[in-house]
Coordinates of C-alpha atoms in Angstrom, one line a residue:
M494 CA 90.7 230.6 131.9
S495 CA 90.6 228.4 128.8
E496 CA 89.2 225.4 130.7
L497 CA 86.4 227.5 132.0
Q498 CA 85.6 228.9 128.6
N499 CA 85.3 225.4 127.2
R500 CA 83.0 224.3 130.2
K501 CA 79.3 224.0 129.3
K502 CA 77.4 227.0 130.6
T503 CA 74.1 226.4 132.2
L504 CA 71.7 228.8 133.8
I505 CA 71.2 227.9 137.5
D506 CA 69.2 230.8 138.8
E507 CA 68.0 234.4 138.4
V508 CA 68.4 236.7 141.4
D509 CA 68.7 240.4 142.1
V510 CA 72.1 240.5 143.7
C511 CA 75.1 238.1 143.9
V512 CA 77.5 238.6 146.8
V513 CA 80.9 237.0 146.3
G514 CA 82.4 236.0 149.5
A515 CA 80.9 235.2 152.9
G516 CA 83.4 236.8 155.2
H517 CA 82.5 239.8 157.4
A518 CA 81.9 242.1 154.4
G519 CA 80.0 239.6 152.5
C520 CA 77.6 238.7 155.3
E521 CA 76.8 242.3 155.9
A522 CA 76.2 243.0 152.2
A523 CA 74.1 239.9 151.7
L524 CA 72.0 240.5 154.8
A525 CA 71.4 244.2 153.7
C526 CA 70.2 243.2 150.2
A527 CA 68.0 240.4 151.4
R528 CA 66.4 242.6 154.2
L529 CA 65.7 245.2 151.5
G530 CA 63.5 242.7 149.8
L531 CA 65.9 241.6 147.0
K532 CA 66.5 238.0 146.1
T533 CA 70.1 237.4 147.0
V534 CA 72.7 234.7 146.7
I535 CA 75.9 234.7 148.7
F536 CA 78.8 232.6 147.3
T537 CA 81.5 231.1 149.5
V538 CA 84.3 228.7 148.7
S539 CA 83.3 226.9 152.0
V540 CA 80.2 227.2 154.0
D541 CA 82.2 226.4 157.1
S542 CA 84.1 229.7 156.5
I543 CA 81.1 232.0 157.0
A544 CA 82.1 235.0 159.2
L545 CA 85.4 233.2 159.9
M546 CA 87.9 234.8 162.2
P547 CA 91.1 233.5 160.8
C548 CA 93.2 235.9 162.8
N549 CA 92.4 237.6 166.1
P550 CA 89.3 236.4 167.9
N551 CA 87.8 239.7 168.9
I552 CA 85.5 242.4 167.7
G553 CA 86.1 246.2 168.2
G554 CA 89.1 247.9 169.7
S555 CA 90.4 251.4 169.3
S556 CA 88.4 253.2 166.5
K557 CA 87.2 249.8 165.3
G558 CA 84.5 249.8 168.1
H559 CA 83.3 253.0 166.5
L560 CA 82.9 251.2 163.2
V561 CA 80.8 248.4 164.7
R562 CA 78.6 250.8 166.6
E563 CA 77.9 252.8 163.4
L564 CA 77.3 249.7 161.4
D565 CA 74.7 248.7 164.1
A566 CA 73.1 252.1 163.9
L567 CA 72.6 251.6 160.1
G568 CA 71.1 248.2 160.5
G569 CA 74.1 245.9 160.3
E570 CA 74.6 242.6 162.1
M571 CA 78.1 242.5 163.5
G572 CA 77.3 244.2 166.8
K573 CA 74.3 242.0 167.5
N574 CA 76.4 238.9 166.7
I575 CA 79.2 239.7 169.0
D576 CA 76.7 240.5 171.8
K577 CA 75.6 237.0 171.5
T578 CA 78.9 235.2 171.3
F579 CA 81.5 237.4 173.4
I580 CA 83.4 235.8 176.3
Q581 CA 85.1 239.0 177.6
S582 CA 84.2 242.7 177.0
K583 CA 86.2 245.8 177.8
M584 CA 85.9 249.5 177.2
L585 CA 89.3 250.8 176.0
N586 CA 90.8 254.2 176.8
V587 CA 88.4 255.1 179.6
S588 CA 91.2 257.3 181.2
K589 CA 91.0 259.6 178.2
G590 CA 88.1 261.6 176.8
P591 CA 84.9 260.1 175.3
A592 CA 86.0 260.7 171.7
V593 CA 88.6 257.7 171.9
H594 CA 86.6 255.4 174.1
S595 CA 86.3 252.1 172.1
L596 CA 84.5 248.9 173.0
R597 CA 86.4 245.6 172.4
A598 CA 85.0 242.1 172.9
Q599 CA 86.8 238.8 173.0
A600 CA 84.7 236.4 170.9
D601 CA 84.1 232.6 171.1
K602 CA 85.4 232.2 167.5
A603 CA 83.4 229.1 166.7
D604 CA 80.2 230.5 168.1
Y605 CA 80.6 233.8 166.3
S606 CA 80.8 232.0 162.9
R607 CA 78.0 229.6 163.8
E608 CA 75.6 232.3 165.0
M609 CA 76.2 234.5 161.9
R610 CA 75.7 231.4 159.6
K611 CA 72.4 230.8 161.5
T612 CA 71.4 234.4 160.9
L613 CA 72.1 234.0 157.1
E614 CA 70.3 230.6 156.9
N615 CA 67.2 232.0 158.5
Q616 CA 67.1 235.2 156.5
D617 CA 64.3 235.5 153.9
N618 CA 65.3 236.1 150.2
L619 CA 68.9 234.8 151.0
I620 CA 70.4 231.8 149.3
I621 CA 73.8 230.4 150.6
K622 CA 75.9 228.8 147.8
Q623 CA 79.2 226.9 148.2
A624 CA 80.9 227.6 144.8
E625 CA 83.9 229.5 143.5
V626 CA 82.9 232.5 141.3
C627 CA 85.3 232.6 138.4
D628 CA 83.9 235.2 136.0
I629 CA 81.7 238.4 136.1
L630 CA 79.2 238.7 133.2
T631 CA 78.5 242.0 131.6
E632 CA 76.9 243.7 128.6
T633 CA 77.5 247.2 127.4
D634 CA 74.9 249.7 128.2
E635 CA 73.8 251.6 125.1
E636 CA 73.1 254.9 126.8
T637 CA 76.2 255.3 129.0
G638 CA 78.6 253.1 127.1
K639 CA 79.6 251.5 130.5
K640 CA 79.8 247.7 131.2
K641 CA 76.6 246.6 132.8
I642 CA 76.5 243.5 135.2
T643 CA 74.3 240.7 134.0
G644 CA 75.5 237.8 136.2
V645 CA 78.4 235.6 137.4
Q646 CA 79.8 232.2 136.3
I647 CA 80.9 229.7 138.9
F648 CA 83.6 226.9 138.4
T649 CA 81.2 224.2 137.4
G650 CA 80.0 226.5 134.4
G651 CA 76.8 227.5 136.2
I652 CA 75.4 230.9 135.4
Y653 CA 73.5 233.0 138.0
K654 CA 71.9 236.0 136.3
C655 CA 71.7 239.1 138.4
K656 CA 71.4 243.0 138.3
A657 CA 74.2 243.7 140.6
V658 CA 77.3 242.0 142.1
V659 CA 79.1 242.8 145.3
L660 CA 82.8 241.6 145.5
C661 CA 83.8 240.7 149.1
T662 CA 86.6 238.2 148.4
G663 CA 88.6 238.9 151.6
T664 CA 92.1 237.3 151.4
Y665 CA 91.1 234.4 149.2
L666 CA 92.0 235.6 145.6
R667 CA 95.0 233.8 144.4
A668 CA 96.0 233.2 148.1
R669 CA 99.1 231.5 149.4
C670 CA 100.3 231.0 152.9
L671 CA 103.9 231.0 154.0
C672 CA 105.5 229.5 157.0
G673 CA 109.3 229.7 156.4
E674 CA 110.3 227.8 153.4
A675 CA 106.8 226.0 153.2
I676 CA 104.3 227.6 150.8
T677 CA 100.7 226.3 150.6
Y678 CA 98.5 227.7 147.9
T679 CA 95.4 228.0 150.2
G680 CA 93.3 230.7 151.7
P681 CA 93.3 231.4 155.5
N682 CA 93.2 228.4 157.9
G683 CA 94.0 226.0 155.1
L684 CA 90.7 226.7 153.2
Q685 CA 90.6 226.6 149.4
A686 CA 91.8 229.8 147.6
A687 CA 89.9 231.4 144.8
N688 CA 92.2 231.2 141.7
Y689 CA 90.2 232.3 138.7
L690 CA 88.3 235.6 139.5
T691 CA 91.5 237.7 139.3
D692 CA 92.0 237.0 135.6
S693 CA 88.4 238.0 134.9
L694 CA 88.7 241.3 136.7
K695 CA 92.0 242.1 135.0
N696 CA 90.4 241.3 131.5
F697 CA 87.9 244.1 132.4
G698 CA 90.7 246.5 133.0
I699 CA 90.4 246.5 136.8
E700 CA 93.6 247.4 138.5
M701 CA 94.8 244.6 140.9
R702 CA 97.3 244.8 143.8
R703 CA 99.1 242.2 145.9
F704 CA 98.9 242.7 149.8
K705 CA 99.8 240.4 152.6
T706 CA 98.8 240.0 156.1
G707 CA 99.7 237.5 158.9
T708 CA 98.5 235.7 162.0
P709 CA 100.3 234.4 165.1
A710 CA 100.4 230.7 166.3
R711 CA 97.7 229.1 168.3
M712 CA 98.9 227.3 171.6
D713 CA 97.5 224.5 173.6
G714 CA 96.4 226.3 176.7
R715 CA 97.1 223.3 178.9
T716 CA 100.8 223.9 178.2
I717 CA 100.9 227.5 179.2
D718 CA 102.0 228.7 182.6
Y719 CA 99.6 231.6 183.4
S720 CA 101.1 232.3 186.7
K721 CA 104.0 234.1 185.0
M722 CA 101.6 236.4 183.1
E723 CA 99.5 239.4 184.1
E724 CA 95.8 238.4 184.2
Q725 CA 93.5 240.7 182.2
F726 CA 89.9 241.0 183.3
G727 CA 86.8 242.3 181.5
D728 CA 84.6 245.2 182.7
K729 CA 82.5 244.8 185.7
K730 CA 79.6 246.6 183.9
I731 CA 79.4 245.4 180.3
V732 CA 78.3 247.7 177.7
P733 CA 76.7 245.9 174.6
F734 CA 77.9 246.8 171.1
S735 CA 74.4 246.7 169.6
F736 CA 71.9 249.6 170.5
S737 CA 69.2 246.9 170.1
T738 CA 70.7 244.6 172.8
N739 CA 69.2 244.9 176.3
P740 CA 72.2 245.7 178.6
D741 CA 70.9 243.3 181.2
D742 CA 71.4 240.4 178.7
V743 CA 75.2 240.9 178.4
Q744 CA 76.1 240.8 182.1
I745 CA 77.8 237.4 182.0
D746 CA 80.6 235.7 183.6
Q747 CA 83.7 236.4 181.6
V748 CA 86.9 234.6 180.9
S749 CA 90.3 236.1 181.5
C750 CA 93.1 237.1 179.0
Y751 CA 96.7 237.3 179.9
L752 CA 99.6 239.7 179.2
T753 CA 103.3 238.7 178.9
Y754 CA 106.3 240.1 177.1
T755 CA 109.0 239.2 174.6
N756 CA 112.7 239.7 175.7
E757 CA 116.1 240.0 174.4
K758 CA 116.5 236.2 173.9
T759 CA 113.3 236.2 171.8
H760 CA 114.7 239.1 169.6
E761 CA 118.2 237.3 169.3
I762 CA 116.5 234.2 167.9
I763 CA 114.4 236.3 165.5
R764 CA 117.5 238.3 164.3
N765 CA 119.5 235.0 163.8
N766 CA 116.9 233.6 161.6
L767 CA 115.8 236.6 159.5
D768 CA 117.3 234.9 156.3
R769 CA 114.7 232.1 156.8
S770 CA 111.8 234.6 157.1
P771 CA 109.9 235.0 153.7
I772 CA 109.4 238.6 154.5
Y773 CA 113.1 239.3 154.6
A774 CA 114.3 236.6 152.0
G775 CA 112.3 238.4 149.3
V776 CA 109.8 235.5 148.8
I777 CA 106.7 237.6 149.7
E778 CA 105.5 239.8 146.9
G779 CA 102.7 241.7 148.7
T780 CA 102.8 244.8 150.9
G781 CA 101.9 244.1 154.6
P782 CA 100.1 246.3 157.0
R783 CA 102.2 249.0 158.7
Y784 CA 100.1 249.2 161.9
C785 CA 99.9 245.5 162.6
P786 CA 103.5 244.3 161.9
S787 CA 104.9 240.9 162.3
I788 CA 107.2 240.1 165.3
E789 CA 110.1 240.1 162.8
D790 CA 109.2 243.7 161.7
K791 CA 108.9 244.7 165.3
V792 CA 112.3 243.5 166.2
V793 CA 113.9 245.0 163.1
K794 CA 112.1 248.4 163.0
F795 CA 112.0 249.0 166.6
A796 CA 115.5 247.7 167.6
D797 CA 115.6 250.1 170.6
K798 CA 112.8 248.2 172.3
D799 CA 113.9 245.6 174.7
R800 CA 110.5 244.0 174.9
H801 CA 107.0 243.8 173.1
Q802 CA 103.6 243.0 174.4
V803 CA 102.2 239.5 173.9
F804 CA 98.5 239.0 174.6
I805 CA 97.3 235.4 175.4
E806 CA 93.6 235.2 174.4
P807 CA 91.1 232.3 174.5
E808 CA 89.8 231.2 171.1
G809 CA 86.6 230.1 172.8
L810 CA 84.9 228.3 175.7
H811 CA 85.0 224.8 174.2
T812 CA 88.6 224.7 173.1
H813 CA 92.0 224.9 174.7
E814 CA 93.5 226.9 171.8
M815 CA 95.0 230.3 172.8
Y816 CA 95.8 233.0 170.5
V817 CA 99.2 234.7 170.8
G818 CA 98.4 238.3 170.0
G819 CA 101.3 240.5 169.0
M820 CA 103.5 237.7 167.7
S821 CA 102.3 237.1 164.1
S822 CA 105.1 235.7 162.1
S823 CA 106.1 233.8 158.9
L824 CA 109.2 232.2 160.3
P825 CA 109.7 228.4 159.9
E826 CA 108.1 226.1 162.5
D827 CA 111.3 225.2 164.3
V828 CA 112.2 228.8 164.8
Q829 CA 108.6 229.7 165.9
L830 CA 108.8 227.1 168.6
Q831 CA 112.2 228.3 169.8
M832 CA 111.0 232.0 169.7
Y833 CA 107.7 231.4 171.5
R834 CA 109.4 229.3 174.3
T835 CA 111.6 232.3 175.4
V836 CA 108.3 234.2 176.4
P837 CA 107.5 234.0 180.1
G838 CA 104.7 231.5 180.6
L839 CA 105.4 229.8 177.2
E840 CA 108.4 227.9 178.1
H841 CA 106.7 224.6 177.6
C842 CA 104.1 225.6 174.9
Q843 CA 102.9 223.4 172.2
I844 CA 101.8 224.9 168.9
V845 CA 98.3 223.8 167.7
R846 CA 98.5 225.9 164.6
N847 CA 101.6 227.6 163.2
A848 CA 101.9 231.2 162.5
Y849 CA 101.8 232.1 158.8
A850 CA 101.8 235.1 156.4
I851 CA 99.1 235.1 153.7
E852 CA 99.3 236.9 150.3
Y853 CA 96.3 237.7 148.3
D854 CA 95.0 239.9 145.4
C855 CA 92.9 243.0 146.0
I856 CA 92.0 246.1 144.0
N857 CA 93.2 249.8 144.0
P858 CA 90.2 251.3 145.6
N859 CA 90.6 254.6 143.8
Q860 CA 88.5 252.8 141.0
L861 CA 85.5 253.2 143.3
Y862 CA 83.0 255.9 144.1
A863 CA 82.2 256.7 147.7
S864 CA 79.1 254.4 147.2
L865 CA 81.8 251.7 146.7
A866 CA 80.4 251.2 143.1
F867 CA 83.1 250.7 140.4
K868 CA 83.3 253.9 138.3
D869 CA 83.5 252.1 135.0
F870 CA 80.7 249.6 135.6
E871 CA 77.0 249.7 136.3
G872 CA 75.9 247.3 139.2
L873 CA 79.4 246.2 140.4
Y874 CA 80.3 247.0 144.0
A875 CA 83.2 246.1 146.3
G876 CA 83.7 245.8 150.1
G877 CA 86.2 244.5 152.7
Q878 CA 89.8 243.5 152.4
F879 CA 89.2 243.1 148.5
N880 CA 89.4 247.0 148.7
G881 CA 92.8 247.1 150.3
S882 CA 91.8 247.4 153.9
S883 CA 92.5 245.3 156.9
G884 CA 90.4 244.2 159.8
Y885 CA 87.1 242.5 160.4
E886 CA 85.4 245.8 161.4
E887 CA 86.6 247.8 158.4
A888 CA 85.4 244.9 156.2
A889 CA 81.9 244.6 157.7
A890 CA 81.4 248.4 157.5
Q891 CA 82.3 248.6 153.8
G892 CA 80.3 245.3 153.1
L893 CA 77.1 247.0 154.6
V894 CA 77.6 250.2 152.6
A895 CA 78.3 248.3 149.4
G896 CA 75.3 246.0 150.0
I897 CA 73.0 248.9 150.7
N898 CA 74.1 250.7 147.6
A899 CA 73.8 247.7 145.4
A900 CA 70.3 247.3 146.7
M901 CA 69.7 251.1 146.0
Y902 CA 71.0 250.6 142.4
V903 CA 68.6 247.7 141.8
K904 CA 65.7 249.6 143.2
N905 CA 66.6 252.7 141.2
R906 CA 67.2 254.8 144.3
E907 CA 69.9 257.3 145.2
P908 CA 73.0 255.7 146.8
M909 CA 73.7 256.2 150.6
I910 CA 76.8 258.2 151.1
I911 CA 78.3 258.8 154.5
D912 CA 80.7 261.7 154.5
R913 CA 83.7 262.4 156.7
S914 CA 81.7 264.5 159.2
E915 CA 79.0 261.9 159.7
G916 CA 80.9 258.8 160.7
Y917 CA 84.1 256.9 160.9
I918 CA 82.7 254.8 158.0
G919 CA 82.6 257.9 156.0
V920 CA 86.3 258.5 156.9
L921 CA 87.2 254.9 156.0
I922 CA 85.6 255.0 152.6
D923 CA 86.8 258.5 151.8
D924 CA 90.3 257.6 152.6
L925 CA 90.1 254.4 150.5
V926 CA 88.7 256.0 147.4
T927 CA 90.6 259.4 147.4
K928 CA 94.0 258.6 148.9
E929 CA 96.8 256.5 147.4
N930 CA 97.0 253.6 149.7
F931 CA 99.9 251.2 149.0
E932 CA 99.4 249.1 152.0
P933 CA 96.4 247.5 153.9
Y934 CA 94.4 250.4 155.3
R935 CA 93.6 250.3 159.1
M936 CA 91.2 252.6 160.7
M937 CA 92.5 254.8 163.6
T938 CA 90.9 257.5 165.7
S939 CA 93.6 260.0 164.5
R940 CA 92.3 259.7 160.9
S941 CA 89.1 261.5 161.9
E942 CA 89.1 265.3 161.9
Y943 CA 85.8 265.4 163.8
R944 CA 86.4 262.6 166.3
L945 CA 84.8 264.6 169.2
L946 CA 81.6 264.6 167.2
L947 CA 81.9 261.0 166.0
R948 CA 82.0 259.2 169.2
Q949 CA 81.1 255.6 169.6
D950 CA 78.5 256.5 172.2
N951 CA 76.3 258.6 169.8
A952 CA 76.4 256.5 166.6
D953 CA 72.7 255.9 166.9
L954 CA 72.0 259.7 167.1
R955 CA 74.2 260.3 164.0
L956 CA 73.2 257.4 161.8
R957 CA 69.9 255.8 162.7
K958 CA 68.0 258.2 160.5
K959 CA 70.1 257.1 157.5
G960 CA 69.4 253.4 158.3
Y961 CA 65.7 254.2 158.6
E962 CA 65.6 256.0 155.3
V963 CA 67.3 253.2 153.6
G964 CA 64.9 250.6 155.1
L965 CA 67.1 248.5 157.5
I966 CA 65.9 250.3 160.7
T967 CA 62.4 249.9 161.9
K968 CA 60.0 252.8 162.7
E969 CA 60.0 251.7 166.4
Q970 CA 63.8 251.9 166.4
Y971 CA 63.9 255.2 164.8
D972 CA 61.2 256.7 167.0
Y973 CA 63.2 255.7 170.1
V974 CA 66.2 257.6 168.9
C975 CA 64.0 260.6 168.1
L976 CA 62.7 260.4 171.7
K977 CA 66.2 260.0 173.1
E978 CA 67.4 263.0 171.2
K979 CA 64.4 265.1 172.7
L980 CA 65.1 263.9 176.2
I981 CA 68.8 264.8 175.9
A982 CA 68.0 268.3 174.6
E983 CA 65.4 268.9 177.3
E984 CA 67.7 267.8 180.1
V985 CA 70.6 269.9 178.8
E986 CA 68.4 272.9 178.6
R987 CA 67.0 272.4 182.1
L988 CA 70.5 272.0 183.6
Q989 CA 71.7 275.2 181.7
N990 CA 68.7 277.2 183.1
T991 CA 68.5 275.8 186.6
K992 CA 70.4 277.9 189.1
I993 CA 71.7 276.8 192.5
G994 CA 72.5 279.1 195.3
A995 CA 75.6 279.1 197.6
N996 CA 73.7 277.8 200.6
K997 CA 74.9 275.7 203.4
K998 CA 73.7 272.4 201.9
V999 CA 75.4 273.1 198.5
Q1000 CA 78.7 274.1 200.2
E1001 CA 78.7 270.9 202.3
F1002 CA 78.0 268.9 199.2
L1003 CA 80.9 270.5 197.3
K1004 CA 83.2 270.0 200.2
K1005 CA 82.4 266.3 200.3
H1006 CA 83.4 266.0 196.7
D1007 CA 86.5 268.0 197.0
S1008 CA 85.1 270.8 194.8
A1009 CA 85.7 274.5 195.3
S1010 CA 83.0 276.3 197.3
L1011 CA 80.6 278.8 195.5
K1012 CA 80.7 282.6 196.0
T1013 CA 77.6 283.2 193.9
A1014 CA 74.8 281.3 192.4
V1015 CA 75.6 279.1 189.3
T1016 CA 73.7 276.9 187.0
L1017 CA 73.8 273.0 187.4
A1018 CA 75.4 272.8 184.0
E1019 CA 78.3 275.1 185.2
L1020 CA 78.8 272.9 188.2
M1021 CA 78.7 269.7 185.9
C1022 CA 81.7 271.2 184.0
R1023 CA 84.0 270.7 187.0
P1024 CA 86.0 267.5 186.3
E1025 CA 85.3 266.1 189.8
L1026 CA 81.4 266.4 189.4
S1027 CA 79.0 264.6 187.1
Y1028 CA 75.3 264.5 186.3
E1029 CA 74.9 261.3 188.7
I1030 CA 76.9 263.0 191.6
L1031 CA 74.6 266.2 191.3
A1032 CA 71.5 264.2 191.9
E1033 CA 71.9 265.0 195.7
I1034 CA 71.4 268.7 195.1
D1035 CA 69.0 268.3 192.1
P1036 CA 65.7 267.0 193.4
E1037 CA 63.7 268.2 190.4
R1038 CA 65.3 265.8 187.9
K1039 CA 63.1 263.1 186.3
P1040 CA 64.2 259.5 185.9
L1041 CA 66.4 259.0 182.8
T1042 CA 68.0 256.0 181.2
D1043 CA 71.7 255.4 181.2
D1044 CA 72.2 256.2 177.5
V1045 CA 70.5 259.5 177.9
I1046 CA 72.5 260.4 181.0
E1047 CA 75.7 259.6 179.2
Q1048 CA 74.9 262.0 176.4
V1049 CA 73.8 264.8 178.9
N1050 CA 77.2 264.4 180.7
I1051 CA 79.2 264.7 177.5
N1052 CA 77.2 267.4 175.9
I1053 CA 77.5 269.7 178.9
K1054 CA 81.2 268.9 179.9
Y1055 CA 82.5 269.2 176.3
D1056 CA 80.1 271.9 175.1
G1057 CA 82.7 274.4 174.0
Y1058 CA 84.7 271.8 172.1
I1059 CA 81.6 270.4 170.5
K1060 CA 80.4 273.8 169.3
R1061 CA 83.8 274.6 167.8
Q1062 CA 83.9 271.2 166.0
I1063 CA 80.3 271.9 164.6
K1064 CA 81.6 275.1 163.1
Q1065 CA 84.4 273.2 161.4
V1066 CA 81.9 270.7 160.1
E1067 CA 79.7 273.6 158.6
T1068 CA 82.8 274.9 156.8
F1069 CA 83.5 271.4 155.6
R1070 CA 79.9 271.0 154.3
K1071 CA 80.1 274.1 152.3
I1072 CA 82.8 272.7 150.0
E1073 CA 81.6 269.1 150.3
N1074 CA 78.2 270.2 149.1
K1075 CA 79.6 271.8 145.9
K1076 CA 79.0 268.9 143.5
I1077 CA 81.2 268.3 140.3
P1078 CA 79.0 267.2 137.3
A1079 CA 79.9 263.8 136.0
E1080 CA 80.2 265.2 132.4
I1081 CA 82.9 267.8 133.3
D1082 CA 85.8 267.9 130.9
Y1083 CA 88.9 268.9 133.0
D1084 CA 90.7 269.8 129.8
D1085 CA 88.4 272.8 129.6
V1086 CA 89.4 274.0 133.0
S1087 CA 92.2 276.4 132.1
S1088 CA 95.0 277.1 134.6
L1089 CA 94.8 273.6 136.2
R1090 CA 98.2 272.1 136.5
L1091 CA 98.8 269.0 134.4
E1092 CA 99.3 266.8 137.5
A1093 CA 95.9 268.0 139.0
R1094 CA 94.2 267.5 135.7
A1095 CA 95.5 263.9 135.5
K1096 CA 94.5 263.1 139.0
L1097 CA 91.0 264.6 138.6
K1098 CA 90.4 262.6 135.4
A1099 CA 91.6 259.5 137.1
F1100 CA 89.7 259.8 140.4
K1101 CA 86.5 261.4 139.0
P1102 CA 85.6 263.1 142.4
I1103 CA 81.9 263.8 142.8
S1104 CA 82.4 267.0 145.0
V1105 CA 85.0 269.8 145.4
G1106 CA 85.6 268.5 148.9
Q1107 CA 86.6 265.1 147.7
A1108 CA 88.7 266.7 144.9
S1109 CA 90.6 268.7 147.7
R1110 CA 91.7 265.5 149.4
I1111 CA 93.3 264.0 146.3
S1112 CA 97.0 263.8 146.5
G1113 CA 98.5 266.1 143.8
V1114 CA 95.6 268.5 143.7
S1115 CA 96.7 271.7 145.5
P1116 CA 94.5 274.4 147.0
A1117 CA 95.3 276.6 144.1
D1118 CA 93.9 273.9 141.8
I1119 CA 90.7 273.9 143.9
S1120 CA 90.3 277.7 143.6
V1121 CA 90.7 277.3 139.8
L1122 CA 88.1 274.6 139.8
L1123 CA 85.6 276.6 142.0
I1124 CA 85.8 279.6 139.6
Y1125 CA 85.2 277.2 136.6
L1126 CA 82.2 275.6 138.3
E1127 CA 80.7 279.0 139.2
T1128 CA 80.8 279.9 135.5
Y1129 CA 79.7 276.4 134.4
Y1130 CA 76.5 276.4 136.6
Q1131 CA 75.8 280.0 135.6
K1132 CA 75.8 279.1 131.9
K1133 CA 73.7 276.0 132.7
N1134 CA 71.0 278.1 134.4
E1135 CA 71.0 280.6 131.6
N1136 CA 70.4 277.9 129.1
K1137 CA 67.5 276.5 131.2
E1138 CA 65.8 279.9 131.3
Q1139 CA 66.1 280.3 127.5

């Protein structure tokens, strides 16, 4: 840092918010701040890396599709951008219940980045600046004693004064890429790393971690024999990601993806060369993602498997590059070529870009509140892989929340908090800030306790209001959701109150659809609960219904078919809310809470939970500790009220 300290410092500009990093998190954060009327600058080490997809060229997938839908409901951009640039779209898990249905779209990688850059460039109040941020500037707040953000310094010595900073550095901090014995000190795709900011953060006492991730090779598609692979098609009827996208606008001709498999020969080559893998040679310092392992990890950890899936996916419409999903690696180039050429269809493949592993610095996210604000700073926020998560969708969701709350801070408004019962975004952030994560965090449907309520199809009904209250959703958009909610409720009520007799026409209808005949009259809702029947099928014996849009019909179907399960989960949420709404005052001294175990006291001091619910999810805090805390808080608030009355 000495060369930076000696560099002449000059004031370049004064803005409201500085966003550091222009990946998926940074783009959402910057757009949110600018759209909320704040003068915002977004910094990137390369303007060409805006919304870059350095790994898989797709958006969504299991549980990740939920995040994109929720982000869109709040006013984010990712859903709109992928709707403009996808080349194949598929709804996953359709054979299962609606809770786990997830949209996944293959992107044209170059178009996705280009479109997002265009959005940023045409956004009022937003400045794009290619520069490396090296230092965070602060002063001490006299009232709170906390460090307060005043600006950032870039590598040239330039100073940007601001009121809030959002750190979205992705995988660029002190990054290095590894391919066998070859190590390059760059960010993803050979782009410049950010080598100075880590020291600045450490000087402020921020706890840093070292994580790693990886990516597979890219192949020249002209050297692949697709006839030996299973062709994978997109959906015939495409569902858009964004609630604002007209469904008719996304019914396009789609490209195919392909499925093939590794085999014992592949695995043998990998096992014979493990000593040349940086992962197993001890060269890599960082911790990798458990749920997205390299092919070396798969072969070692799942030795009983005789094959692993390999997805061949196009990188775009204007390139021959193909992404080899499922075979990320850090093995040397010669081993990679041998390994890939054992896979059916890849026997004569030519590698355009080698697979590699990348190490980078990130933070322990336990240093953050649920607003994604740092606990020991005023005006400092964080989002994306910088927070120890993995994935474009997780990054974008955090970036949006961090950006919104940075804006709320500057505007002196209350932060927007999404709890676990309101959205997957709430689950993601709560897990990051309350649990001890020692590896890159990946979102999964199984992480949500209330996943039947938090479906991707109803994200607008759950979160549009929050987006409207913040200011990112227009009144017209919010009014439509209110109307949609009203139409759903009215139609469900009509179906529950409309009886249908066991007449000849009905019995013939039921026989035609292989459904048991009626002995007595039932409601249309009761008929809909039969697995072989649906709202659409019942139209034949329900002439009184009025025309409804597909999105309303979808909700009517789900609300009736899963009525009992939904009601049960709503009761669970009500119980959750009781403890979640019990706030813990910021000034509480846990040393005053007698009977708290030492471990619990230490954890509560370190995490500084804002509610009893959050405290209950901290590892090392037992139910008995929570009971002690509840008793203490009851006495605490009682005394506080008595003092007010006096």
